[in-house]
Amino acid sequence: MTLPAKTLHPADRMAVLPPYFFHGLNQKIARLKAAGLDVIRMDMGSPDLPPAAFIVEALKTSADAYTHHGYMPFGGTPNYREAWAHFYGQRFGVELDPTTELVGLIGSKEGVFNLALAYVNPGDVVLVPDPGYAPYTVGAQMAGGEVVYMPLLVENHFLPDLRALTPEVLSRTKLMWLNYPNNPTGAVASLEFFAEVIKLARAYHFLVAHDAPYTEIAFDGYRPPSLLQIPGAKEVCVEFNSMSKAYNMGGWRVGVACGNAEAVQALGTLKSNVDSGTFRPILDASAVALTSDQGWLAERNATYRKRRDLVVDALRQVGLEVETPAAAIYVWARLPESVTATDYTEALLEGAGVSVTPGRVFGPSGKGYIRVSLGTPTDRVREAMARVIKWGLKAG
Ligand SMILES: Cc1ncc(COP(=O)(O)O)c(C=O)c1O
C-alpha cells in the first residue's frame, strides 16, 4: 500500500504568530557582546531585584517537607487561593470567594492567553489596547476571534476612547482587555474610568479582563486601584494579577485570575486539561508574600522611582517627549518626527551599547515611541543614561 505523499509542517494557526521580537534581539545582542560591546539592557520588562529574604526562606522550608513534591490541586492549593483573597481584601477592600472566584496560574501570561481559548468563539470581537501586551492579540487570534484595536493616545492619557467604539463593534464584542498600570505606556486609570468601562460591558454583555500585574509598583504616594473595586464589577470582570512584578518573582511563574466566577471556572476547566499547576513550595512562599508585612515594597519602589527619574531626565535632555509615569516599570517616550524609532533604537544599541524597545513592537500606535524598562541595576541605568545623552538623537 502506498501512503499519500504529505509533508511535515506546523498547524495553519501558527501563521498568526509573529516572530518574537525579543528572541531576535537576544541573538543580536549576543553577537554584539561577542564582538566586545558592553551592552546595557533596558528593553525587557524583567525585574532585576530579588524577592525579600523571608519569601525565599518560605520556599526552602516548604521544599524540605517530604510531602510537598507531588501534584497539587488544579488551580492552586487552598492556602494559595486564600492568600490572594486576603490580599484583595486588605489592599483593595474587594471580597473574593477563594474557591469559586479565584484560580491560580503559571504566571499571568498563560492565563491571559488561555482566557481567550476558554472564552472567545470564532468571529467574536476582542477589544485590545494598542500599544499593548502581545498575548492579548495572539490569544484572541488563536481562538479565531477578530481583534479590534483600541488606540492608546497621549491626548487621552493613554486610555482607550470608549466613545470611539461603535455599537456595531460593541454588539459583537465578547471580551475587552485593559491593563493599568499600563505596559508599555506607564499610564494609570482612575476608578471613574473603570466605572465607565463596566457600564459599557453591562450594556453590551461582554467580559472585561483587566490585566493588573503592576498594581504594587507605584510612586509618589499613588496607589493603583483594582477594577474589582467598582460595585458589581464581578458580574462582568475578571482581573489578572501575578507575583512576578509585585514581588520580584518573575522566574517563579505564579499568578492568579479572579472575579467573575463563570470566567474563572471556564479558565480553570481549560487549564485542568492543559497543565498540572505550580510546585507547592512556590505556592506556599507566594502565600507568605501575600499575607505578610508589605513594608519592604516601599524601598523597592523607591529604587524604581530613582531609576525612573534618571531616565525621564535623560530622555528629556535629548529632546524626547515624556510623561513621568506614576506606576509600573516603564518610561514611554516619543521621538521627534525626524527620527524613526527603529533606526534610533538600532543605532543606540550598535553605537552606544544601550538597548531599548521600539514602540511599534507593542502595536501600530506605538509608532514613533520607545519603551525604556526600569528593571536594570541603578548604576547601569545611570551609565546607560549618560551614554544616551552623549549619543543624542543620531539614528545611524
Ligand atoms: C501587562 C503584562 N501582563 C502580563 C505579564 C506577564 O506576567 P507574568 O510573569 O505573571 O506571566 C507582563 C509581563 O511583562 C505584562 O507586562
mmCIF file of C-alpha atoms and ligand atoms in Angstrom:
data_model
loop_
_atom_site.group_PDB
_atom_site.id
_atom_site.type_symbol
_atom_site.label_atom_id
_atom_site.label_comp_id
_atom_site.label_asym_id
_atom_site.label_seq_id
_atom_site.Cartn_x
_atom_site.Cartn_y
_atom_site.Cartn_z
ATOM 1 C CA MET A 1 0.000 0.000 0.000
ATOM 2 C CA THR A 2 1.376 3.440 -0.838
ATOM 3 C CA LEU A 3 0.574 6.223 1.553
ATOM 4 C CA PRO A 4 -0.393 9.606 0.066
ATOM 5 C CA ALA A 5 2.544 11.998 -0.068
ATOM 6 C CA LYS A 6 2.487 14.546 2.704
ATOM 7 C CA THR A 7 4.967 16.868 4.299
ATOM 8 C CA LEU A 8 5.531 17.684 7.941
ATOM 9 C CA HIS A 9 4.506 21.205 8.731
ATOM 10 C CA PRO A 10 3.002 23.065 11.702
ATOM 11 C CA ALA A 11 -0.705 23.866 12.000
ATOM 12 C CA ASP A 12 -2.099 26.678 9.860
ATOM 13 C CA ARG A 13 -2.992 28.640 13.009
ATOM 14 C CA MET A 14 0.722 29.060 13.713
ATOM 15 C CA ALA A 15 0.829 31.507 10.817
ATOM 16 C CA VAL A 16 -0.720 34.202 13.033
ATOM 17 C CA LEU A 17 2.209 34.065 15.449
ATOM 18 C CA PRO A 18 4.686 36.857 14.742
ATOM 19 C CA PRO A 19 8.380 36.172 15.259
ATOM 20 C CA TYR A 20 9.057 37.012 18.913
ATOM 21 C CA PHE A 21 10.812 40.387 18.890
ATOM 22 C CA PHE A 22 12.946 39.727 21.966
ATOM 23 C CA HIS A 23 14.201 36.407 20.575
ATOM 24 C CA GLY A 24 15.737 38.207 17.593
ATOM 25 C CA LEU A 25 17.036 40.984 19.850
ATOM 26 C CA ASN A 26 18.692 38.463 22.203
ATOM 27 C CA GLN A 27 20.557 36.941 19.265
ATOM 28 C CA LYS A 28 21.696 40.335 18.021
ATOM 29 C CA ILE A 29 22.885 41.379 21.489
ATOM 30 C CA ALA A 30 24.780 38.102 21.904
ATOM 31 C CA ARG A 31 26.637 38.872 18.644
ATOM 32 C CA LEU A 32 27.440 42.438 19.751
ATOM 33 C CA LYS A 33 28.705 41.238 23.133
ATOM 34 C CA ALA A 34 30.855 38.565 21.488
ATOM 35 C CA ALA A 35 32.374 41.373 19.411
ATOM 36 C CA GLY A 36 33.289 43.195 22.645
ATOM 37 C CA LEU A 37 30.457 45.743 23.061
ATOM 38 C CA ASP A 38 29.280 46.383 26.651
ATOM 39 C CA VAL A 39 25.505 46.308 26.210
ATOM 40 C CA ILE A 40 23.147 47.698 28.880
ATOM 41 C CA ARG A 41 19.725 46.123 28.503
ATOM 42 C CA MET A 42 16.719 48.306 29.223
ATOM 43 C CA ASP A 43 14.450 46.553 26.750
ATOM 44 C CA MET A 44 12.677 43.675 28.537
ATOM 45 C CA GLY A 45 10.339 44.181 31.494
ATOM 46 C CA SER A 46 12.110 41.784 33.808
ATOM 47 C CA PRO A 47 12.698 42.921 37.423
ATOM 48 C CA ASP A 48 16.380 42.641 38.376
ATOM 49 C CA LEU A 49 15.835 42.764 42.155
ATOM 50 C CA PRO A 50 15.169 39.617 44.244
ATOM 51 C CA PRO A 51 12.140 38.981 46.467
ATOM 52 C CA ALA A 52 12.509 39.637 50.224
ATOM 53 C CA ALA A 53 14.645 37.037 52.015
ATOM 54 C CA PHE A 54 11.697 35.746 54.100
ATOM 55 C CA ILE A 55 9.902 34.722 50.893
ATOM 56 C CA VAL A 56 12.880 32.688 49.680
ATOM 57 C CA GLU A 57 13.139 31.153 53.183
ATOM 58 C CA ALA A 58 9.487 30.087 52.979
ATOM 59 C CA LEU A 59 10.230 28.379 49.652
ATOM 60 C CA LYS A 60 13.152 26.479 51.171
ATOM 61 C CA THR A 61 11.200 25.425 54.246
ATOM 62 C CA SER A 62 8.335 24.139 52.151
ATOM 63 C CA ALA A 63 10.700 22.312 49.787
ATOM 64 C CA ASP A 64 12.184 20.471 52.772
ATOM 65 C CA ALA A 65 8.837 18.862 53.582
ATOM 66 C CA TYR A 66 8.684 15.234 52.473
ATOM 67 C CA THR A 67 5.090 15.514 51.287
ATOM 68 C CA HIS A 68 5.367 18.692 49.211
ATOM 69 C CA HIS A 69 6.631 17.211 45.945
ATOM 70 C CA GLY A 70 3.538 15.668 44.424
ATOM 71 C CA TYR A 71 0.939 17.100 42.079
ATOM 72 C CA MET A 72 -1.051 19.935 43.545
ATOM 73 C CA PRO A 73 -4.800 20.583 43.281
ATOM 74 C CA PHE A 74 -5.832 22.228 39.999
ATOM 75 C CA GLY A 75 -5.989 25.987 40.347
ATOM 76 C CA GLY A 76 -3.644 26.076 43.355
ATOM 77 C CA THR A 77 -3.717 24.941 46.978
ATOM 78 C CA PRO A 78 -6.427 26.338 49.294
ATOM 79 C CA ASN A 79 -3.811 28.361 51.228
ATOM 80 C CA TYR A 80 -2.585 29.983 47.995
ATOM 81 C CA ARG A 81 -6.112 30.947 46.913
ATOM 82 C CA GLU A 82 -6.950 32.176 50.398
ATOM 83 C CA ALA A 83 -3.790 34.295 50.433
ATOM 84 C CA TRP A 84 -4.887 36.113 47.251
ATOM 85 C CA ALA A 85 -8.388 36.587 48.718
ATOM 86 C CA HIS A 86 -6.736 38.040 51.832
ATOM 87 C CA PHE A 87 -4.553 40.326 49.706
ATOM 88 C CA TYR A 88 -7.513 41.620 47.669
ATOM 89 C CA GLY A 89 -9.425 42.246 50.889
ATOM 90 C CA GLN A 90 -6.580 44.123 52.593
ATOM 91 C CA ARG A 91 -5.261 46.023 49.613
ATOM 92 C CA PHE A 92 -8.414 46.848 47.647
ATOM 93 C CA GLY A 93 -11.317 46.127 50.016
ATOM 94 C CA VAL A 94 -12.510 43.521 47.486
ATOM 95 C CA GLU A 95 -14.117 40.356 48.806
ATOM 96 C CA LEU A 96 -13.415 37.195 46.815
ATOM 97 C CA ASP A 97 -14.522 33.624 47.387
ATOM 98 C CA PRO A 98 -11.258 31.648 47.196
ATOM 99 C CA THR A 99 -12.978 28.509 45.930
ATOM 100 C CA THR A 100 -15.142 29.930 43.133
ATOM 101 C CA GLU A 101 -13.750 33.364 42.267
ATOM 102 C CA LEU A 102 -10.025 32.662 42.126
ATOM 103 C CA VAL A 103 -7.829 30.367 40.067
ATOM 104 C CA GLY A 104 -4.053 30.011 40.324
ATOM 105 C CA LEU A 105 -1.983 30.490 37.167
ATOM 106 C CA ILE A 106 1.507 29.596 35.989
ATOM 107 C CA GLY A 107 2.239 33.311 35.730
ATOM 108 C CA SER A 108 -0.403 35.631 34.335
ATOM 109 C CA LYS A 109 0.883 35.266 30.751
ATOM 110 C CA GLU A 110 -0.552 31.777 30.337
ATOM 111 C CA GLY A 111 -3.845 32.849 31.915
ATOM 112 C CA VAL A 112 -4.105 35.832 29.582
ATOM 113 C CA PHE A 113 -3.542 33.593 26.577
ATOM 114 C CA ASN A 114 -5.771 30.768 27.801
ATOM 115 C CA LEU A 115 -8.681 33.052 28.710
ATOM 116 C CA ALA A 116 -9.169 33.705 25.002
ATOM 117 C CA LEU A 117 -9.305 29.958 24.281
ATOM 118 C CA ALA A 118 -11.778 29.454 27.133
ATOM 119 C CA TYR A 119 -13.972 32.404 26.278
ATOM 120 C CA VAL A 120 -13.821 33.525 22.657
ATOM 121 C CA ASN A 121 -15.677 31.906 19.757
ATOM 122 C CA PRO A 122 -14.541 32.239 16.132
ATOM 123 C CA GLY A 123 -15.706 35.611 14.812
ATOM 124 C CA ASP A 124 -16.175 37.225 18.244
ATOM 125 C CA VAL A 125 -14.653 40.666 18.602
ATOM 126 C CA VAL A 126 -11.867 41.037 21.151
ATOM 127 C CA LEU A 127 -11.011 44.641 22.032
ATOM 128 C CA VAL A 128 -7.285 45.020 22.597
ATOM 129 C CA PRO A 129 -5.308 48.078 23.754
ATOM 130 C CA ASP A 130 -2.796 49.363 21.201
ATOM 131 C CA PRO A 131 0.041 49.557 22.169
ATOM 132 C CA GLY A 132 -0.319 46.554 24.451
ATOM 133 C CA TYR A 133 0.999 43.267 25.752
ATOM 134 C CA ALA A 134 1.197 40.839 22.808
ATOM 135 C CA PRO A 135 -0.669 37.817 24.286
ATOM 136 C CA TYR A 136 -3.983 39.745 24.232
ATOM 137 C CA THR A 137 -3.788 39.783 20.443
ATOM 138 C CA VAL A 138 -2.195 36.396 19.892
ATOM 139 C CA GLY A 139 -4.593 34.589 22.260
ATOM 140 C CA ALA A 140 -7.603 36.169 20.536
ATOM 141 C CA GLN A 141 -6.279 35.256 17.097
ATOM 142 C CA MET A 142 -5.524 31.669 18.125
ATOM 143 C CA ALA A 143 -9.131 31.374 19.311
ATOM 144 C CA GLY A 144 -10.343 32.623 15.903
ATOM 145 C CA GLY A 145 -11.501 35.956 17.319
ATOM 146 C CA GLU A 146 -11.444 39.255 15.478
ATOM 147 C CA VAL A 147 -9.026 41.692 17.117
ATOM 148 C CA VAL A 148 -10.170 45.318 17.154
ATOM 149 C CA TYR A 149 -7.505 47.661 18.472
ATOM 150 C CA MET A 150 -8.288 50.447 20.909
ATOM 151 C CA PRO A 151 -5.578 53.084 20.334
ATOM 152 C CA LEU A 152 -3.961 54.450 23.500
ATOM 153 C CA LEU A 153 -3.039 58.022 22.625
ATOM 154 C CA VAL A 154 -1.226 60.695 24.582
ATOM 155 C CA GLU A 155 -4.142 63.119 24.163
ATOM 156 C CA ASN A 156 -6.382 60.625 26.020
ATOM 157 C CA HIS A 157 -3.776 59.954 28.725
ATOM 158 C CA PHE A 158 -3.234 56.539 27.137
ATOM 159 C CA LEU A 159 -6.776 55.384 27.980
ATOM 160 C CA PRO A 160 -8.948 53.890 25.221
ATOM 161 C CA ASP A 161 -11.539 56.311 23.860
ATOM 162 C CA LEU A 162 -14.717 54.430 24.774
ATOM 163 C CA ARG A 163 -16.853 56.772 22.657
ATOM 164 C CA ALA A 164 -14.933 55.719 19.563
ATOM 165 C CA LEU A 165 -16.232 52.134 19.903
ATOM 166 C CA THR A 166 -19.228 51.798 17.585
ATOM 167 C CA PRO A 167 -22.452 49.970 18.578
ATOM 168 C CA GLU A 168 -21.766 47.597 15.649
ATOM 169 C CA VAL A 169 -18.400 46.561 17.132
ATOM 170 C CA LEU A 170 -19.651 46.575 20.718
ATOM 171 C CA SER A 171 -22.581 44.306 19.900
ATOM 172 C CA ARG A 172 -20.124 41.707 18.517
ATOM 173 C CA THR A 173 -17.646 42.082 21.400
ATOM 174 C CA LYS A 174 -17.063 39.103 23.681
ATOM 175 C CA LEU A 175 -14.018 40.313 25.556
ATOM 176 C CA MET A 176 -12.268 43.620 26.263
ATOM 177 C CA TRP A 177 -8.682 43.753 27.537
ATOM 178 C CA LEU A 178 -7.449 46.523 29.793
ATOM 179 C CA ASN A 179 -4.104 46.892 31.577
ATOM 180 C CA TYR A 180 -3.452 49.562 34.238
ATOM 181 C CA PRO A 181 -0.871 50.486 35.383
ATOM 182 C CA ASN A 182 -0.031 50.064 31.723
ATOM 183 C CA ASN A 183 2.690 48.315 29.810
ATOM 184 C CA PRO A 184 4.204 49.917 27.754
ATOM 185 C CA THR A 185 2.974 53.490 28.399
ATOM 186 C CA GLY A 186 3.233 53.597 32.220
ATOM 187 C CA ALA A 187 -0.235 55.206 32.265
ATOM 188 C CA VAL A 188 -2.714 54.697 35.087
ATOM 189 C CA ALA A 189 -6.536 54.588 35.162
ATOM 190 C CA SER A 190 -8.980 56.095 37.630
ATOM 191 C CA LEU A 191 -11.933 54.373 39.261
ATOM 192 C CA GLU A 192 -14.182 56.747 37.259
ATOM 193 C CA PHE A 193 -12.755 55.353 34.028
ATOM 194 C CA PHE A 194 -13.206 51.780 35.269
ATOM 195 C CA ALA A 195 -16.839 52.565 36.167
ATOM 196 C CA GLU A 196 -17.447 53.802 32.583
ATOM 197 C CA VAL A 197 -15.999 50.574 31.183
ATOM 198 C CA ILE A 198 -18.223 48.459 33.389
ATOM 199 C CA LYS A 199 -21.290 50.417 32.341
ATOM 200 C CA LEU A 200 -20.448 49.662 28.723
ATOM 201 C CA ALA A 201 -19.765 45.980 29.441
ATOM 202 C CA ARG A 202 -23.144 45.665 31.158
ATOM 203 C CA ALA A 203 -24.941 47.396 28.291
ATOM 204 C CA TYR A 204 -23.339 45.186 25.616
ATOM 205 C CA HIS A 205 -22.853 41.985 27.650
ATOM 206 C CA PHE A 206 -19.145 41.404 27.280
ATOM 207 C CA LEU A 207 -16.416 40.342 29.684
ATOM 208 C CA VAL A 208 -13.774 42.853 30.753
ATOM 209 C CA ALA A 209 -10.413 41.273 31.525
ATOM 210 C CA HIS A 210 -8.151 43.588 33.467
ATOM 211 C CA ASP A 211 -4.509 42.566 33.432
ATOM 212 C CA ALA A 212 -3.086 44.196 36.557
ATOM 213 C CA PRO A 213 0.401 42.872 37.348
ATOM 214 C CA TYR A 214 1.781 46.348 38.181
ATOM 215 C CA THR A 215 -0.640 47.446 40.938
ATOM 216 C CA GLU A 216 2.096 47.181 43.582
ATOM 217 C CA ILE A 217 4.673 49.301 41.757
ATOM 218 C CA ALA A 218 3.781 52.976 42.072
ATOM 219 C CA PHE A 219 5.448 56.232 43.043
ATOM 220 C CA ASP A 220 4.975 59.452 44.948
ATOM 221 C CA GLY A 221 2.150 58.115 47.127
ATOM 222 C CA TYR A 222 -0.043 56.913 44.253
ATOM 223 C CA ARG A 223 -1.943 53.621 44.893
ATOM 224 C CA PRO A 224 -3.269 51.952 41.717
ATOM 225 C CA PRO A 225 -6.835 50.631 42.109
ATOM 226 C CA SER A 226 -8.301 47.250 41.165
ATOM 227 C CA LEU A 227 -11.099 47.151 38.610
ATOM 228 C CA LEU A 228 -12.925 44.870 41.049
ATOM 229 C CA GLN A 229 -13.346 47.815 43.437
ATOM 230 C CA ILE A 230 -16.250 49.061 41.311
ATOM 231 C CA PRO A 231 -19.510 47.811 42.897
ATOM 232 C CA GLY A 232 -20.920 44.931 40.836
ATOM 233 C CA ALA A 233 -17.685 44.533 38.850
ATOM 234 C CA LYS A 234 -17.637 40.790 39.411
ATOM 235 C CA GLU A 235 -20.729 40.452 37.199
ATOM 236 C CA VAL A 236 -18.698 41.331 34.104
ATOM 237 C CA CYS A 237 -14.994 41.396 35.073
ATOM 238 C CA VAL A 238 -12.064 39.160 35.670
ATOM 239 C CA GLU A 239 -8.736 40.539 36.880
ATOM 240 C CA PHE A 240 -5.281 39.018 36.402
ATOM 241 C CA ASN A 241 -2.529 39.547 38.919
ATOM 242 C CA SER A 242 0.844 37.978 39.452
ATOM 243 C CA MET A 243 3.762 37.550 41.815
ATOM 244 C CA SER A 244 6.190 38.459 39.002
ATOM 245 C CA LYS A 245 6.364 42.239 39.193
ATOM 246 C CA ALA A 246 4.581 42.798 42.519
ATOM 247 C CA TYR A 247 7.122 40.751 44.495
ATOM 248 C CA ASN A 248 10.134 40.487 42.104
ATOM 249 C CA MET A 249 9.276 36.838 41.348
ATOM 250 C CA GLY A 250 9.177 36.760 37.532
ATOM 251 C CA GLY A 251 11.013 33.453 37.207
ATOM 252 C CA TRP A 252 8.797 31.673 39.721
ATOM 253 C CA ARG A 253 5.859 31.592 37.286
ATOM 254 C CA VAL A 254 2.897 32.096 39.544
ATOM 255 C CA GLY A 255 -0.184 34.296 39.239
ATOM 256 C CA VAL A 256 -3.938 34.466 39.623
ATOM 257 C CA ALA A 257 -7.196 35.218 37.800
ATOM 258 C CA CYS A 258 -10.061 36.407 39.978
ATOM 259 C CA GLY A 259 -13.508 37.946 39.817
ATOM 260 C CA ASN A 260 -16.391 36.675 37.691
ATOM 261 C CA ALA A 261 -16.970 33.070 38.792
ATOM 262 C CA GLU A 262 -18.047 31.778 35.364
ATOM 263 C CA ALA A 263 -14.973 33.172 33.625
ATOM 264 C CA VAL A 264 -12.699 31.931 36.400
ATOM 265 C CA GLN A 265 -14.235 28.481 36.215
ATOM 266 C CA ALA A 266 -14.054 28.295 32.403
ATOM 267 C CA LEU A 267 -10.373 29.184 32.608
ATOM 268 C CA GLY A 268 -9.852 26.638 35.403
ATOM 269 C CA THR A 269 -11.546 23.879 33.409
ATOM 270 C CA LEU A 270 -9.417 24.620 30.363
ATOM 271 C CA LYS A 271 -6.259 24.685 32.458
ATOM 272 C CA SER A 272 -7.058 21.395 34.192
ATOM 273 C CA ASN A 273 -6.788 19.860 30.711
ATOM 274 C CA VAL A 274 -3.570 21.678 29.837
ATOM 275 C CA ASP A 275 -1.326 21.940 32.906
ATOM 276 C CA SER A 276 -0.981 20.463 36.356
ATOM 277 C CA GLY A 277 -0.410 23.576 38.406
ATOM 278 C CA THR A 278 2.512 25.009 40.283
ATOM 279 C CA PHE A 279 5.086 23.414 42.623
ATOM 280 C CA ARG A 280 3.807 23.585 46.205
ATOM 281 C CA PRO A 281 6.812 25.445 47.717
ATOM 282 C CA ILE A 282 6.234 28.217 45.158
ATOM 283 C CA LEU A 283 2.574 28.436 46.186
ATOM 284 C CA ASP A 284 3.484 28.357 49.890
ATOM 285 C CA ALA A 285 6.113 31.093 49.550
ATOM 286 C CA SER A 286 3.703 33.189 47.477
ATOM 287 C CA ALA A 287 1.064 32.830 50.200
ATOM 288 C CA VAL A 288 3.626 34.065 52.726
ATOM 289 C CA ALA A 289 4.482 37.030 50.475
ATOM 290 C CA LEU A 290 0.818 37.978 50.035
ATOM 291 C CA THR A 291 -0.143 37.771 53.690
ATOM 292 C CA SER A 292 2.991 39.173 55.389
ATOM 293 C CA ASP A 293 4.062 42.742 56.076
ATOM 294 C CA GLN A 294 4.232 44.556 52.713
ATOM 295 C CA GLY A 295 6.633 47.162 54.080
ATOM 296 C CA TRP A 296 9.667 46.047 52.046
ATOM 297 C CA LEU A 297 7.917 47.039 48.812
ATOM 298 C CA ALA A 298 8.287 50.751 49.673
ATOM 299 C CA GLU A 299 12.074 50.549 49.432
ATOM 300 C CA ARG A 300 11.863 48.530 46.213
ATOM 301 C CA ASN A 301 9.543 51.165 44.721
ATOM 302 C CA ALA A 302 11.909 53.928 45.829
ATOM 303 C CA THR A 303 14.615 52.195 43.782
ATOM 304 C CA TYR A 304 12.393 52.120 40.698
ATOM 305 C CA ARG A 305 11.497 55.750 41.294
ATOM 306 C CA LYS A 306 15.139 56.788 41.314
ATOM 307 C CA ARG A 307 15.672 54.957 38.025
ATOM 308 C CA ARG A 308 12.521 56.481 36.557
ATOM 309 C CA ASP A 309 13.784 59.978 37.337
ATOM 310 C CA LEU A 310 17.198 59.260 35.798
ATOM 311 C CA VAL A 311 15.565 58.005 32.613
ATOM 312 C CA VAL A 312 12.908 60.731 32.291
ATOM 313 C CA ASP A 313 15.539 63.392 32.860
ATOM 314 C CA ALA A 314 17.978 61.995 30.297
ATOM 315 C CA LEU A 315 15.346 61.435 27.594
ATOM 316 C CA ARG A 316 14.028 64.985 28.008
ATOM 317 C CA GLN A 317 17.576 66.310 27.725
ATOM 318 C CA VAL A 318 17.962 64.709 24.301
ATOM 319 C CA GLY A 319 14.605 66.037 23.080
ATOM 320 C CA LEU A 320 12.161 63.172 23.564
ATOM 321 C CA GLU A 321 8.620 63.860 24.832
ATOM 322 C CA VAL A 322 7.986 62.015 28.095
ATOM 323 C CA GLU A 323 5.215 61.972 30.692
ATOM 324 C CA THR A 324 6.579 60.997 34.107
ATOM 325 C CA PRO A 325 4.909 57.643 34.884
ATOM 326 C CA ALA A 326 3.117 57.294 38.234
ATOM 327 C CA ALA A 327 3.425 53.498 38.253
ATOM 328 C CA ALA A 328 4.854 50.328 36.595
ATOM 329 C CA ILE A 329 8.419 49.848 35.379
ATOM 330 C CA TYR A 330 8.447 51.619 32.013
ATOM 331 C CA VAL A 331 9.157 55.021 30.555
ATOM 332 C CA TRP A 332 7.351 55.640 27.254
ATOM 333 C CA ALA A 333 8.873 58.416 25.188
ATOM 334 C CA ARG A 334 8.066 59.996 21.826
ATOM 335 C CA LEU A 335 10.836 60.770 19.375
ATOM 336 C CA PRO A 336 10.796 63.888 17.209
ATOM 337 C CA GLU A 337 9.157 63.306 13.782
ATOM 338 C CA SER A 338 12.558 63.436 12.094
ATOM 339 C CA VAL A 339 13.775 60.188 13.709
ATOM 340 C CA THR A 340 12.177 56.738 13.336
ATOM 341 C CA ALA A 341 12.139 54.585 16.458
ATOM 342 C CA THR A 342 13.567 51.546 14.676
ATOM 343 C CA ASP A 343 16.515 53.498 13.284
ATOM 344 C CA TYR A 344 17.121 55.210 16.620
ATOM 345 C CA THR A 345 16.961 52.036 18.760
ATOM 346 C CA GLU A 346 19.236 50.135 16.374
ATOM 347 C CA ALA A 347 21.740 52.971 16.252
ATOM 348 C CA LEU A 348 21.665 53.442 20.027
ATOM 349 C CA LEU A 349 22.304 49.724 20.544
ATOM 350 C CA GLU A 350 25.087 49.401 17.996
ATOM 351 C CA GLY A 351 26.658 52.822 18.601
ATOM 352 C CA ALA A 352 26.243 53.314 22.358
ATOM 353 C CA GLY A 353 25.526 49.812 23.672
ATOM 354 C CA VAL A 354 22.123 50.744 25.131
ATOM 355 C CA SER A 355 19.171 48.516 24.272
ATOM 356 C CA VAL A 356 15.625 49.924 24.449
ATOM 357 C CA THR A 357 12.480 48.728 22.658
ATOM 358 C CA PRO A 358 10.913 50.434 19.623
ATOM 359 C CA GLY A 359 7.254 51.168 20.427
ATOM 360 C CA ARG A 360 5.975 49.604 17.197
ATOM 361 C CA VAL A 361 6.631 46.176 18.751
ATOM 362 C CA PHE A 362 3.594 46.785 21.003
ATOM 363 C CA GLY A 363 1.172 47.699 18.213
ATOM 364 C CA PRO A 364 0.618 50.237 15.417
ATOM 365 C CA SER A 365 0.006 53.146 17.822
ATOM 366 C CA GLY A 366 3.451 52.593 19.327
ATOM 367 C CA LYS A 367 4.994 54.032 16.157
ATOM 368 C CA GLY A 368 7.348 56.902 16.932
ATOM 369 C CA TYR A 369 7.836 55.848 20.564
ATOM 370 C CA ILE A 370 10.434 53.921 22.535
ATOM 371 C CA ARG A 371 9.941 51.980 25.771
ATOM 372 C CA VAL A 372 12.670 52.035 28.397
ATOM 373 C CA SER A 373 12.419 49.400 31.114
ATOM 374 C CA LEU A 374 13.493 50.123 34.695
ATOM 375 C CA GLY A 375 14.421 46.532 35.629
ATOM 376 C CA THR A 376 18.164 47.195 35.417
ATOM 377 C CA PRO A 377 20.578 47.905 38.316
ATOM 378 C CA THR A 378 20.641 51.625 39.154
ATOM 379 C CA ASP A 379 24.372 52.143 38.450
ATOM 380 C CA ARG A 380 23.853 50.615 34.993
ATOM 381 C CA VAL A 381 20.794 52.847 34.424
ATOM 382 C CA ARG A 382 22.968 55.859 35.306
ATOM 383 C CA GLU A 383 25.681 54.702 32.881
ATOM 384 C CA ALA A 384 23.098 53.982 30.159
ATOM 385 C CA MET A 385 21.551 57.439 30.504
ATOM 386 C CA ALA A 386 24.984 59.104 30.320
ATOM 387 C CA ARG A 387 25.507 57.247 27.026
ATOM 388 C CA VAL A 388 22.013 58.243 25.795
ATOM 389 C CA ILE A 389 22.774 61.920 26.465
ATOM 390 C CA LYS A 390 26.134 61.653 24.708
ATOM 391 C CA TRP A 391 24.573 59.826 21.755
ATOM 392 C CA GLY A 392 21.880 62.461 21.216
ATOM 393 C CA LEU A 393 19.314 61.735 18.526
ATOM 394 C CA LYS A 394 21.601 60.093 15.974
ATOM 395 C CA ALA A 395 19.777 57.447 14.002
ATOM 396 C CA GLY A 396 22.565 55.804 12.098
HETATM 397 C C1 LIG B 1 0.948 43.710 31.020
HETATM 398 C C2 LIG B 1 1.571 42.405 31.385
HETATM 399 N N1 LIG B 1 0.795 41.360 31.644
HETATM 400 C C3 LIG B 1 1.301 40.173 31.993
HETATM 401 C C4 LIG B 1 2.670 39.992 32.068
HETATM 402 C C5 LIG B 1 3.187 38.628 32.398
HETATM 403 O O1 LIG B 1 3.462 38.452 33.712
HETATM 404 P P1 LIG B 1 3.709 37.020 34.321
HETATM 405 O O2 LIG B 1 5.152 36.967 34.660
HETATM 406 O O3 LIG B 1 2.810 36.956 35.501
HETATM 407 O O4 LIG B 1 3.353 35.986 33.292
HETATM 408 C C6 LIG B 1 3.533 41.047 31.791
HETATM 409 C C7 LIG B 1 4.975 40.841 31.823
HETATM 410 O O5 LIG B 1 5.762 41.599 31.308
HETATM 411 C C8 LIG B 1 2.964 42.291 31.441
HETATM 412 O O6 LIG B 1 3.716 43.352 31.163
#
